[in-house]
CSV table of C-alpha atoms and ligand atoms in Angstrom, one decimal:
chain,number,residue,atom,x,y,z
A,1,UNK,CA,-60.0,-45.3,-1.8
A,2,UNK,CA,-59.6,-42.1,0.2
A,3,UNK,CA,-62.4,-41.0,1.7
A,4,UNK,CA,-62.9,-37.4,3.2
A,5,UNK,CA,-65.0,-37.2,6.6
A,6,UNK,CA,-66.7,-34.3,7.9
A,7,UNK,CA,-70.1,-33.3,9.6
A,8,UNK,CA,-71.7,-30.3,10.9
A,9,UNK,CA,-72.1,-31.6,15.0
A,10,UNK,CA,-68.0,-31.0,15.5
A,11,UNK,CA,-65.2,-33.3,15.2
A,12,UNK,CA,-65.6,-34.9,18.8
A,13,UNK,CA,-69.8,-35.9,18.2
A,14,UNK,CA,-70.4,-39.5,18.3
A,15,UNK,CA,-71.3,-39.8,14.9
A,16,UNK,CA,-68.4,-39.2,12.8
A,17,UNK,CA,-66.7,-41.1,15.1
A,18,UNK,CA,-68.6,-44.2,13.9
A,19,UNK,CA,-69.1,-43.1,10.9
A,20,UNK,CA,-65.0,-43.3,10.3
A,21,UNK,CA,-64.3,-46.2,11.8
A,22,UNK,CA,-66.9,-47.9,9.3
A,23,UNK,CA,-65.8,-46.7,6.6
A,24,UNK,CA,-62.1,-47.8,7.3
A,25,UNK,CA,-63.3,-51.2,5.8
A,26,UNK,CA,-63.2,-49.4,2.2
A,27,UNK,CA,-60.0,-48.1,2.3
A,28,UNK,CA,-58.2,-44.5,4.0
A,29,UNK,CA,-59.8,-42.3,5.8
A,30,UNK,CA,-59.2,-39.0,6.9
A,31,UNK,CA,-61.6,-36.6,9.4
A,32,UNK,CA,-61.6,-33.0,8.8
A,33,UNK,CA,-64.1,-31.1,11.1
A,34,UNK,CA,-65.1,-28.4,13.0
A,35,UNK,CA,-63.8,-27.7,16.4
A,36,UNK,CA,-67.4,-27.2,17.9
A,37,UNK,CA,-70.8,-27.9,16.8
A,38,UNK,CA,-72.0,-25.9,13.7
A,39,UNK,CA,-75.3,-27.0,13.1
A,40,UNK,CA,-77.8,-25.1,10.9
A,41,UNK,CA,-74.8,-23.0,9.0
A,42,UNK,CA,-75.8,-24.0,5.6
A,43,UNK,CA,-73.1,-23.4,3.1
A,44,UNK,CA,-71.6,-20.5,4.9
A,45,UNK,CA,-67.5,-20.3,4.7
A,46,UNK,CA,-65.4,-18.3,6.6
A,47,UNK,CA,-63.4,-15.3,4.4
A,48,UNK,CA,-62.1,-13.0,7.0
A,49,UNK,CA,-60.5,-14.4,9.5
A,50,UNK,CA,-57.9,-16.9,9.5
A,51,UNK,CA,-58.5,-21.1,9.2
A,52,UNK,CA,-56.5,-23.3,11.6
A,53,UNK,CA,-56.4,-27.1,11.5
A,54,UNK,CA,-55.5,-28.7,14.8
A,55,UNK,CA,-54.8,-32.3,14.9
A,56,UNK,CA,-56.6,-34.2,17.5
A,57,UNK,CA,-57.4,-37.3,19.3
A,58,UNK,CA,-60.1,-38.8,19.4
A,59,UNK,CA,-62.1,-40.6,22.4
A,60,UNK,CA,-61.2,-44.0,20.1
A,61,UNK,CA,-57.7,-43.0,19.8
A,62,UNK,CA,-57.9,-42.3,15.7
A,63,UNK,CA,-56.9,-38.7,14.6
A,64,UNK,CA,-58.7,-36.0,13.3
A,65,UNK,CA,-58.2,-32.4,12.1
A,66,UNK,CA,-60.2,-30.4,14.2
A,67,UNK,CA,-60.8,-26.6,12.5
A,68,UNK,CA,-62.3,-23.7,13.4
A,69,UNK,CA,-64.9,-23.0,10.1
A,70,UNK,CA,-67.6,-24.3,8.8
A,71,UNK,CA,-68.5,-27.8,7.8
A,72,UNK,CA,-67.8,-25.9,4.3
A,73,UNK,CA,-64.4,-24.7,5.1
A,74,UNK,CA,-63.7,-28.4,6.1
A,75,UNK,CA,-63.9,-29.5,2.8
A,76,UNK,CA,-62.1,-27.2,1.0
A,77,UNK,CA,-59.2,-27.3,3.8
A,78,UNK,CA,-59.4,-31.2,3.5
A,79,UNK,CA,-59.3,-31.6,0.4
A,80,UNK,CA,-56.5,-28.9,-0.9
A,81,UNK,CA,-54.7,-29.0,2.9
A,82,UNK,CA,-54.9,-32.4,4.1
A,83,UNK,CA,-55.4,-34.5,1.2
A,84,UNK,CA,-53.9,-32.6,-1.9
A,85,UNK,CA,-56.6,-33.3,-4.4
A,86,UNK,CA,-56.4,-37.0,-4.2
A,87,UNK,CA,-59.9,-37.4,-2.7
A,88,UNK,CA,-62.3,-40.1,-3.5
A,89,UNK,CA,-65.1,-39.4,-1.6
A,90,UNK,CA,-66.6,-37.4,0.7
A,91,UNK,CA,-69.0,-38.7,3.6
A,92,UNK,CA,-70.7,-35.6,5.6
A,93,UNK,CA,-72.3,-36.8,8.9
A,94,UNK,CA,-73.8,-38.6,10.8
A,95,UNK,CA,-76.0,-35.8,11.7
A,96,UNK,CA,-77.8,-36.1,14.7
A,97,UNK,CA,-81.5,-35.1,13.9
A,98,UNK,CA,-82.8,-35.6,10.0
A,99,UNK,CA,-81.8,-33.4,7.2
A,100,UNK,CA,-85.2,-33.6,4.9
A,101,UNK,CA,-87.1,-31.6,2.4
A,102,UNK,CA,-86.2,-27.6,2.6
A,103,UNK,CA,-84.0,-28.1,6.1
A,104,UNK,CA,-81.5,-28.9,2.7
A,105,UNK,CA,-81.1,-25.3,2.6
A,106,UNK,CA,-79.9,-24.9,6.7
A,107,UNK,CA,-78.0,-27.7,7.1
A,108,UNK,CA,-74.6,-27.7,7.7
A,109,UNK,CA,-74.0,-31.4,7.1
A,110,UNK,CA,-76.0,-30.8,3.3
A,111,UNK,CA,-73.8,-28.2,2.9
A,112,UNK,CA,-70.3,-30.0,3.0
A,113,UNK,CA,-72.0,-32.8,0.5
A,114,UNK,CA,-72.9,-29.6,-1.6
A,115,UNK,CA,-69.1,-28.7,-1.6
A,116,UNK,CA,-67.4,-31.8,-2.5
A,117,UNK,CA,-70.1,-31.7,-5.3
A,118,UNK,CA,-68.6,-28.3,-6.4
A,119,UNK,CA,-65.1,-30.1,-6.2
A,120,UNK,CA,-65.7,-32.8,-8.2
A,121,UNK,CA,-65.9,-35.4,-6.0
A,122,UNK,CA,-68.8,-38.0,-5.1
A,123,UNK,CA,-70.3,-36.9,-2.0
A,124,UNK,CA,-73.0,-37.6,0.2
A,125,UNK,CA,-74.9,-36.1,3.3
A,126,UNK,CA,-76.0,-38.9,5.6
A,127,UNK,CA,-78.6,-38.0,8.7
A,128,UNK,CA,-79.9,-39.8,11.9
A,129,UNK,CA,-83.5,-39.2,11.5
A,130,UNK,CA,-84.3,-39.2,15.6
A,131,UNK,CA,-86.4,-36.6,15.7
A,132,UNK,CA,-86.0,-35.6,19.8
A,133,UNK,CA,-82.5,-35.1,19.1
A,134,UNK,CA,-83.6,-31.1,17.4
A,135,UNK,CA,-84.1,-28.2,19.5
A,136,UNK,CA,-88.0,-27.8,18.6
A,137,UNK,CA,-90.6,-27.8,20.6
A,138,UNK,CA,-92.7,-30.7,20.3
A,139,UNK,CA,-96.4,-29.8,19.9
A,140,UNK,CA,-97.7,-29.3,23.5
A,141,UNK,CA,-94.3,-30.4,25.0
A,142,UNK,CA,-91.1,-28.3,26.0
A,143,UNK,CA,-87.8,-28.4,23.9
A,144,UNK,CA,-85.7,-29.4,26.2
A,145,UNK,CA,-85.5,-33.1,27.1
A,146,UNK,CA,-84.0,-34.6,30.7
A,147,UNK,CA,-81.1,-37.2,30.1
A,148,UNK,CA,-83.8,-40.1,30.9
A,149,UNK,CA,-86.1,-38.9,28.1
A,150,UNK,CA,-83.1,-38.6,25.7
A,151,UNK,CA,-83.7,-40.8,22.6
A,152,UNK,CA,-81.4,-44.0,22.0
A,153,UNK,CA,-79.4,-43.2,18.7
A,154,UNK,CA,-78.7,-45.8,16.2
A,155,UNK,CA,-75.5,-44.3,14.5
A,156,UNK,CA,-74.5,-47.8,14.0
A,157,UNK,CA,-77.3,-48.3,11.3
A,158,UNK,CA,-76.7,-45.0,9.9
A,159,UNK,CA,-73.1,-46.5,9.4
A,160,UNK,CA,-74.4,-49.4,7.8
A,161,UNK,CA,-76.2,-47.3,5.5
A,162,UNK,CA,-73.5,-45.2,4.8
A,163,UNK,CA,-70.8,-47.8,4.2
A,164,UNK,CA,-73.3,-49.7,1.5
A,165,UNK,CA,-73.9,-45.9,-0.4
A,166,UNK,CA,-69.9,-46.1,-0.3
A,167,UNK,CA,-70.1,-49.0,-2.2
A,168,UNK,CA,-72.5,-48.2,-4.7
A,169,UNK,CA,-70.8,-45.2,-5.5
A,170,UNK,CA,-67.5,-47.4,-6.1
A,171,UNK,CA,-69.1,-48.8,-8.4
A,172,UNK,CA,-71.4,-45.9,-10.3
A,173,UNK,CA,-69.7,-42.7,-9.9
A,174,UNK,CA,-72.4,-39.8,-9.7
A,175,UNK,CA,-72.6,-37.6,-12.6
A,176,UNK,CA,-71.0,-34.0,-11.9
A,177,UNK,CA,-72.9,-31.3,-9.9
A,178,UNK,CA,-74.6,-34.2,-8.1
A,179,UNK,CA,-74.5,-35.7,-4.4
A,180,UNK,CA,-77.3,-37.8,-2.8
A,181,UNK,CA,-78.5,-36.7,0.6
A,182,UNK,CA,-79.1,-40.1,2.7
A,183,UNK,CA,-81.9,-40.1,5.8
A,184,UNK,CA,-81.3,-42.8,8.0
A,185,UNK,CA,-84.8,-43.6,10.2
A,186,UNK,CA,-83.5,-44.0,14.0
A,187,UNK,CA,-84.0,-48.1,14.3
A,188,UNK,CA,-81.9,-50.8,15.3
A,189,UNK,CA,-80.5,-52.4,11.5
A,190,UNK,CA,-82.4,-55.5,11.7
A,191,UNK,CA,-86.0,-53.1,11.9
A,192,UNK,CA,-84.6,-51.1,9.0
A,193,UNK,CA,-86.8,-52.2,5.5
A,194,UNK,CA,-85.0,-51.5,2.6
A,195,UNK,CA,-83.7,-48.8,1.0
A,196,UNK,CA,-85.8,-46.0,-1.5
A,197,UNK,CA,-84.4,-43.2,-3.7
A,198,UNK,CA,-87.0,-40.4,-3.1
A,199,UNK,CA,-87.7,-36.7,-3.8
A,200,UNK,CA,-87.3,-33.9,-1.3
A,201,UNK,CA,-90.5,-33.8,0.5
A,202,UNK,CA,-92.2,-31.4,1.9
A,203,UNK,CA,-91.4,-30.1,5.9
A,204,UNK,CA,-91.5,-26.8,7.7
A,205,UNK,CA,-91.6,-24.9,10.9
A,206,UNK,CA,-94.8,-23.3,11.9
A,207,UNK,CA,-95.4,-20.4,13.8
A,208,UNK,CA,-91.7,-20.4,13.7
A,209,UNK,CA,-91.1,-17.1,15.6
A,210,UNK,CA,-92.0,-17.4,19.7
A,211,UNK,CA,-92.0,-13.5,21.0
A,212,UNK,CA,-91.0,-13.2,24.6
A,213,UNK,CA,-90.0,-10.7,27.2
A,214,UNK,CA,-87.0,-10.4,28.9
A,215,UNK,CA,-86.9,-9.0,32.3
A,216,UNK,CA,-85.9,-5.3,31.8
A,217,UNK,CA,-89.5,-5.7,29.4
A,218,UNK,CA,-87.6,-5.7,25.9
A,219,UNK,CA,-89.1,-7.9,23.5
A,220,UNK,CA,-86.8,-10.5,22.0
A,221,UNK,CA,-87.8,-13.8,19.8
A,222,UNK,CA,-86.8,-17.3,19.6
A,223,UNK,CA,-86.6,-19.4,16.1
A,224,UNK,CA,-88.7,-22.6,17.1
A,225,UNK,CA,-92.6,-23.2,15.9
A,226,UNK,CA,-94.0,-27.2,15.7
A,227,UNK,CA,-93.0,-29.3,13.1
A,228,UNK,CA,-95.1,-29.5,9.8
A,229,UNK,CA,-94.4,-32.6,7.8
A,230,UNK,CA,-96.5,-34.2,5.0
A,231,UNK,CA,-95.4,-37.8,6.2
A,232,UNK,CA,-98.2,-39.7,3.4
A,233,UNK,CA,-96.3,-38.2,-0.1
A,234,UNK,CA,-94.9,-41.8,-1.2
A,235,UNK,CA,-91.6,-41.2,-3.0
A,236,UNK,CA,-90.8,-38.3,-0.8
A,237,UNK,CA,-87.8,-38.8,1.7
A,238,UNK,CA,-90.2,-37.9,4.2
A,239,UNK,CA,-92.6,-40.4,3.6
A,240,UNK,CA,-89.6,-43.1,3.1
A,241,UNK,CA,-88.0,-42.1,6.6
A,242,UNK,CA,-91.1,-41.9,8.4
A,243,UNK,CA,-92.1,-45.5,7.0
A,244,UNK,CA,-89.0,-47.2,7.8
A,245,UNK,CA,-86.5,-46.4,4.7
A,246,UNK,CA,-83.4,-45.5,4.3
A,247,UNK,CA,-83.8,-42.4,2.0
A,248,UNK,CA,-81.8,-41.7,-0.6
A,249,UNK,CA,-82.5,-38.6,-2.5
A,250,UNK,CA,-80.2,-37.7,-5.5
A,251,UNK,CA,-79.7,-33.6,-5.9
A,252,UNK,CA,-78.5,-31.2,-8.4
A,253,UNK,CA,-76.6,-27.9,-8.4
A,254,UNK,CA,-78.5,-26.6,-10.3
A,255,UNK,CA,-81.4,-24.6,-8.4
A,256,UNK,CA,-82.7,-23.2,-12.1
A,257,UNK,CA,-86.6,-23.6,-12.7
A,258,UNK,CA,-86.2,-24.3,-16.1
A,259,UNK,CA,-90.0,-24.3,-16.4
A,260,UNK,CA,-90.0,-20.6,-15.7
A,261,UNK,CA,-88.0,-19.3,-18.0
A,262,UNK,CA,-90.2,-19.0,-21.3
A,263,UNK,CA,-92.9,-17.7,-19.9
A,264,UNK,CA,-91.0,-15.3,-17.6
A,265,UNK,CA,-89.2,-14.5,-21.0
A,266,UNK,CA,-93.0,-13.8,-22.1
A,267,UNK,CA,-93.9,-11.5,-19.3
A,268,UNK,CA,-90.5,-9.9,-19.3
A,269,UNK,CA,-90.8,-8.8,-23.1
A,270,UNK,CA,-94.9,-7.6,-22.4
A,271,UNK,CA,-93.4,-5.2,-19.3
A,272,UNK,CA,-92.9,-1.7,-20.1
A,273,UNK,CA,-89.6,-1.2,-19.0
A,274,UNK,CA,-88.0,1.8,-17.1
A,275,UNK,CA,-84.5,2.6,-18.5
A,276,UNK,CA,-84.3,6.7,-17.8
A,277,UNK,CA,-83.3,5.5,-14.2
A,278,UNK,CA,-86.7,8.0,-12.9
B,1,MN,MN1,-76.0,-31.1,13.0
């Protein structure tokens, strides 16, 4: 089996470095990341300036190809550059900080899943679901955390997680235009209880934009804004995570609301519509 790795966090964050070496137990694998961190890029790829790939080392002594895109470039350059075609599987992660509901749509770690998807190939997104780890300010609390008040991180049961979703999808390929998006709760393995495939639940940022002043008295703003999370929706990943579970949500491409399209066909044909371009 040759399995692609790649994650949003940058090719020298601790976990895709333990992501990797768990996954060696399955068969090759090959790390294909971004030089720095490139969180919250979505599925953004890079069209106008040239890609490099740099071969590195990494604190473990395995190599990697470090590059300067996206977590979406990775994949494509891993998979036509590094690989050529013969790709298994593709693992995005572990993402420090959870990847549930709508942040789907940010997330740079999503996003590489999303591209293997369009590839061909079974993919996954996998996610360390320690909250303190994001750059939001907790309700009443500051952002930023001092090292003593920094969160233990459990990659190692994110690992786990991921090398068992490895071996389930050995054994049941995903149907195309399909990759599962896998939230890991931040626990030791042995507090972990069980696994549940969920829905996309529901979790946003309130009062995301904080307007401040700078010093020459120009305005300027700063995405953050309290968490919002409906953590007692059972089936949702958020519910699953926040209850101990390892989430597995299955996704689709395909973003059509299929619901919408008869009656929108309705209202579309009742609308008077202006074609003398006045
Ligand atoms: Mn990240």
């Amino acid at each position: 089996m040759r399995i692609l790795v790649t994650n949003d966090d940058g090719v020298y964050a601790e976990g895709i470095r333990v992501l990797a070496e768990r996954l060696r137990s399955l068969g090759e694998v090959f790390i294909v990341a971004p030089d720095r961190p490139r969180s919250a890029t979505g599925h953004s790829i890079t069209l106008h300036k040239p890609l490099r790939l740099h071969r590195v080392h990494l604190p473990d002594g395995s190599i990697a190809y470090a590059t300067n895109g996206t977590p979406t470039d990775c994949v494509t350059l891993g998979v036509h550059a590094v690989l050529n075609h013969k790709v298994d599987l593709v693992v995005s992660g572990i993402n420090a900080g959870p990847n549930l509901g709508w942040d789907l749509t940010y997330s740079g770690t999503i996003a590489a899943a999303i591209e293997g998807a369009i590839h061909g190939i079974s993919a996954f997104a996998i996610s360390l679901a320690a909250e303190e780890v994001l750059p939001v300010a907790r309700s009443g609390g500051a952002a930023e955390l001092s090292p003593s008040e920094q969160p233990v991180l459990y990659y190692e049961t994110a690992a786990l997680a991921a090398l068992n979703i490895a071996r389930l999808l050995q054994e049941h390929p995903l149907p195309e235009h399909t990759f599962l998006n896998v939230n890991v709760p931040n626990l030791p393995p042995n507090e972990i209880k069980g696994y549940q495939i969920t829905a996309l639940g529901k979790r946003q940022y309130a009062d995301r934009i904080e307007s401040r002043v700078d010093p020459a008295g120009r305005p300027y703003y700063w995405l953050s804004g309290s968490l919002v999370e409906e953590r007692d929706q059972p089936g949702t990943d958020v519910y699953a995570v926040a209850h101990g579970y390892v989430s597995i949500t299955p996704i689709h491409l395909d973003f059509t609301a299929y619901e919408l399209m008869e009656p929108m066909q309705e209202w579309l044909s009742k609308l008077r519509l202006i074609t003398d371009g006045v």
